[in-house]
PDB file of C-alpha atoms in Angstrom:
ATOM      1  CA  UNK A 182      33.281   2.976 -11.999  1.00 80.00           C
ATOM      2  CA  UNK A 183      29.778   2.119 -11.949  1.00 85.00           C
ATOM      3  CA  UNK A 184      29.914  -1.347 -11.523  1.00 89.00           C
ATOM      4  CA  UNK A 185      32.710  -0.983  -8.081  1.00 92.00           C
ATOM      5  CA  UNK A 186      30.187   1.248  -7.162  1.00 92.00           C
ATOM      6  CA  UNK A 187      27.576  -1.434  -7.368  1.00 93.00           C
ATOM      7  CA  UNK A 188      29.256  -3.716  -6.292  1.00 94.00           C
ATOM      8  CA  UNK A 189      29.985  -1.956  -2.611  1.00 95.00           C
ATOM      9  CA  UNK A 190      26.565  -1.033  -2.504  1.00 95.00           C
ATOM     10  CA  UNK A 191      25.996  -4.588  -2.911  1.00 95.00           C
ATOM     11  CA  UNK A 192      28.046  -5.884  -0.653  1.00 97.00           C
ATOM     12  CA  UNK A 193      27.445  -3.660   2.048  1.00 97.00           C
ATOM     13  CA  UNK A 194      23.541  -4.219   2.041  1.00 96.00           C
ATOM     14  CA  UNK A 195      24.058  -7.808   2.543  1.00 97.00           C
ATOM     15  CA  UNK A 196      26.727  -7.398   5.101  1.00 97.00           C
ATOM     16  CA  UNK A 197      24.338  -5.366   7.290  1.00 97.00           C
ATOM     17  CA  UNK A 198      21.239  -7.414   6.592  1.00 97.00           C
ATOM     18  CA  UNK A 199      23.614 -10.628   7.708  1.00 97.00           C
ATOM     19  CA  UNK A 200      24.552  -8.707  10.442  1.00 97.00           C
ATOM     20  CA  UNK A 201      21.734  -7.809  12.288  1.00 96.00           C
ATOM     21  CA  UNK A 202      20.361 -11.362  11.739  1.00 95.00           C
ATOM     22  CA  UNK A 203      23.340 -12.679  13.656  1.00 96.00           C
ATOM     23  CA  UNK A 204      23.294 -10.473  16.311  1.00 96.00           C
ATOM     24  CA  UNK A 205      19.856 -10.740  16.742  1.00 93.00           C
ATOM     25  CA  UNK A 206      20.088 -14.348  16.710  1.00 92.00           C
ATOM     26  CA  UNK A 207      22.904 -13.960  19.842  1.00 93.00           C
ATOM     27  CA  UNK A 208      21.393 -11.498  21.935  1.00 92.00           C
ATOM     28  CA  UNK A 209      17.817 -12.349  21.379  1.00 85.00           C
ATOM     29  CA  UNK A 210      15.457 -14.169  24.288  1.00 81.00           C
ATOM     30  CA  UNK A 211      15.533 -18.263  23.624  1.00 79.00           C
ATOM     31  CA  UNK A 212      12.051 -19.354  25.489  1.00 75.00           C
ATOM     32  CA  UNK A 213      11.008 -21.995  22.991  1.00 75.00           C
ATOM     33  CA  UNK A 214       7.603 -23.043  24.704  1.00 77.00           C
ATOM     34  CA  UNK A 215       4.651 -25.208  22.814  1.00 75.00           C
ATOM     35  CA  UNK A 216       1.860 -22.088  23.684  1.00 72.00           C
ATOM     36  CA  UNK A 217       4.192 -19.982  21.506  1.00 69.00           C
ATOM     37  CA  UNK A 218       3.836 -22.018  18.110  1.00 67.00           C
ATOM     38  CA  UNK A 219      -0.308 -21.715  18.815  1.00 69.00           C
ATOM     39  CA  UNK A 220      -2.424 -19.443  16.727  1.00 66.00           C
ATOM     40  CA  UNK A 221      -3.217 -16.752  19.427  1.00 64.00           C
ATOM     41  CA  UNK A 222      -6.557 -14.772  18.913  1.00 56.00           C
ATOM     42  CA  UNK A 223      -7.845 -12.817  21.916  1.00 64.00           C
ATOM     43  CA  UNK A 224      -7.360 -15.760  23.973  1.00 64.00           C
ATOM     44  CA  UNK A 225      -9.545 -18.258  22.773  1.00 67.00           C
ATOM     45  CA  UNK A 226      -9.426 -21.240  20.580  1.00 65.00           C
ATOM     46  CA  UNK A 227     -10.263 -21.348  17.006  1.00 65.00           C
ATOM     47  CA  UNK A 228     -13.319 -23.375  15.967  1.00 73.00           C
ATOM     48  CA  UNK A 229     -13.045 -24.636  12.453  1.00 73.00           C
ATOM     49  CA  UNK A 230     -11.425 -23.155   9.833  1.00 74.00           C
ATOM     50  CA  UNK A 231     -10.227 -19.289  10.303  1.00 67.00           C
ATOM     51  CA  UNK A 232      -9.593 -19.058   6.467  1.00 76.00           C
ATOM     52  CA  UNK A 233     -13.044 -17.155   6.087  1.00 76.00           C
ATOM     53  CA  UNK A 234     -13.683 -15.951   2.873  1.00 79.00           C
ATOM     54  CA  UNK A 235     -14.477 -11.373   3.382  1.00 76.00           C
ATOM     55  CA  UNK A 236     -17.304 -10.049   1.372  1.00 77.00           C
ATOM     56  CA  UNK A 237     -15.228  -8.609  -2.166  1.00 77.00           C
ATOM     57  CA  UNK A 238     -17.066  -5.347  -1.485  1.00 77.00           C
ATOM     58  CA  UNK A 239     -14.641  -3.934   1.253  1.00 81.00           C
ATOM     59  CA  UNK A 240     -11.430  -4.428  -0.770  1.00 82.00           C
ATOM     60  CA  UNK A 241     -13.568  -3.211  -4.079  1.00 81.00           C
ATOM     61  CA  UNK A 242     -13.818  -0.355  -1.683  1.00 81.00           C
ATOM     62  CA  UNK A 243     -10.449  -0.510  -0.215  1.00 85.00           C
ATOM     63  CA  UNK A 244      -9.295  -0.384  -3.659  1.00 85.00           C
ATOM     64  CA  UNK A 245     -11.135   2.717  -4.710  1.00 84.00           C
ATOM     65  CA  UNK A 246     -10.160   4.519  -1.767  1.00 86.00           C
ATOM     66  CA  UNK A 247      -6.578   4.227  -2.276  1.00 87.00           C
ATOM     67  CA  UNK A 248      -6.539   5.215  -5.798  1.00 83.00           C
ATOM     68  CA  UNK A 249      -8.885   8.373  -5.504  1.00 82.00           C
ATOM     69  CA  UNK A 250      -6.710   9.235  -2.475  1.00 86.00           C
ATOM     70  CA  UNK A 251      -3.105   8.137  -4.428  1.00 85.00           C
ATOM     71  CA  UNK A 252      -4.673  10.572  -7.263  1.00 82.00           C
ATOM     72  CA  UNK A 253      -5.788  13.833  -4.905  1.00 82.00           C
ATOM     73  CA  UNK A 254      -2.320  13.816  -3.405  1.00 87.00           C
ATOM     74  CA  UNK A 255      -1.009  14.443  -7.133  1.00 84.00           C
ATOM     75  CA  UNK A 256      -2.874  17.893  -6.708  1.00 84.00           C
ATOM     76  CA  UNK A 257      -0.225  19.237  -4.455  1.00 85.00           C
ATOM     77  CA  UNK A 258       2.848  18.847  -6.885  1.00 85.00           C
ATOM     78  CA  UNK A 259       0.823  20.037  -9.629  1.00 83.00           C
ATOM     79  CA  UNK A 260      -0.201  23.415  -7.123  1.00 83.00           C
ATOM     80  CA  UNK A 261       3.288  23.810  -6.183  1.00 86.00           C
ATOM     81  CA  UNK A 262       4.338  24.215 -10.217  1.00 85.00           C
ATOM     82  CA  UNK A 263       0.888  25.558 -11.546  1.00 82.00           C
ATOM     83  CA  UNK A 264       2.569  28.905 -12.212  1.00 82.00           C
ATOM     84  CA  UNK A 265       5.803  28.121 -13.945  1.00 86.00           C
ATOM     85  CA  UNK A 266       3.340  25.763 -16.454  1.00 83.00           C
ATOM     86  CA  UNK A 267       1.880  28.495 -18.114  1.00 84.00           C
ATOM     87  CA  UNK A 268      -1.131  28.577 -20.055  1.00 85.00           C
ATOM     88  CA  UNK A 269      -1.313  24.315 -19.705  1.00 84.00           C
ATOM     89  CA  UNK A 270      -1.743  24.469 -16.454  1.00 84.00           C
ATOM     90  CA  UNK A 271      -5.442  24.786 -15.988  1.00 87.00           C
ATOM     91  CA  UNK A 272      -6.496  22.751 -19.065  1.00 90.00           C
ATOM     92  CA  UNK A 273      -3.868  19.739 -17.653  1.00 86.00           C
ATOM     93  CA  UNK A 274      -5.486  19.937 -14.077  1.00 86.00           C
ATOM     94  CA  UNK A 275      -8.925  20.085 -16.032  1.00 89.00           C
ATOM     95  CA  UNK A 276      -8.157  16.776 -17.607  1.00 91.00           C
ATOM     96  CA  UNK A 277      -6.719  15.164 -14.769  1.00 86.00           C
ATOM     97  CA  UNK A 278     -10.214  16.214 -12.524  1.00 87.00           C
ATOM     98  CA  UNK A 279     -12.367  15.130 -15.783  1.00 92.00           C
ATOM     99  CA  UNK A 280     -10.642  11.194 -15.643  1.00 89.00           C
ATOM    100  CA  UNK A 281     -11.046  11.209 -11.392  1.00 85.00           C
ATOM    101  CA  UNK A 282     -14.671  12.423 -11.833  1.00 88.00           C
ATOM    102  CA  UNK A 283     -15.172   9.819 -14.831  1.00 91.00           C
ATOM    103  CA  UNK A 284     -13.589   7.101 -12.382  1.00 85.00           C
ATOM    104  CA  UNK A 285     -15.856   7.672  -9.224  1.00 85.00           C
ATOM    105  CA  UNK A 286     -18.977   8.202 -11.989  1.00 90.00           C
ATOM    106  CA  UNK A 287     -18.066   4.885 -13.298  1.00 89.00           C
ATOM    107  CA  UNK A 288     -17.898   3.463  -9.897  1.00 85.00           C
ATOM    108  CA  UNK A 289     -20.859   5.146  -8.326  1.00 86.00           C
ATOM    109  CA  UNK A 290     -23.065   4.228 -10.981  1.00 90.00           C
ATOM    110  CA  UNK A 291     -21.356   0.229 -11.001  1.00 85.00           C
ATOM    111  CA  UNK A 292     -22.626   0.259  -6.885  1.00 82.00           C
ATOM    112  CA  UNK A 293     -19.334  -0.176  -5.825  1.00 77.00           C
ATOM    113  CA  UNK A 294     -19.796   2.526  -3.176  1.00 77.00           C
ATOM    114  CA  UNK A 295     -22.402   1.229  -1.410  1.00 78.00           C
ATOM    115  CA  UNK A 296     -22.336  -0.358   1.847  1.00 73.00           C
ATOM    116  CA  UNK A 297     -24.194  -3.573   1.932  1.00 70.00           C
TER     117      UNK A 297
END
């Protein structure tokens, strides 16, 4: 039962995935023009290379942004079912706070949060 099920779940994904390619193929615009296969930034040119290499401090930040914030939003589930845990409620959320406060410690004192 499982596997028909798969199966049509299967199947119907890729019939719908073909299908939208093919009609957007037919009733999509055809304008093939040179100026469209250029690299188009703000209107002027490239010089050199436009591979520059970014400073690793913004996605070092980046990073630490988006796990701090992945982590507080983990806060609302737990508030939401704080009273049906009982007694391990506050010494779970305690833990939880005490690894996110280690985490931006460790980070704060590595210099990862500061701008340069």
């Amino acid at each position: 039962m499982y596997f028909t099920m798969f199966i049509t779940v299967l199947l119907t994904a890729v019939v719908l995935v073909v299908g939208a390619y093919v009609i957007a193929k037919l009733i999509g615009p055809r304008s093939y023009n040179p100026v469209k296969g250029e690299p188009f930034e703000c209107g002027i040119p490239t010089r050199g290379s436009s591979w520059m290499p970014a400073h690793i401090g913004y996605y070092l930040f980046a990073i630490l942004f988006l796990m701090f914030d992945i982590e507080t939003v983990f806060l609302y589930p737990w508030a939401v079912v704080a009273k049906s845990l009982g007694v391990m409620a506050l010494p779970s959320l305690g833990f939880f706070l005490l690894v996110l406060i280690f985490g931006l410690a460790y980070a704060w004192r590595k210099g990862a949060l500061e701008w340069k």
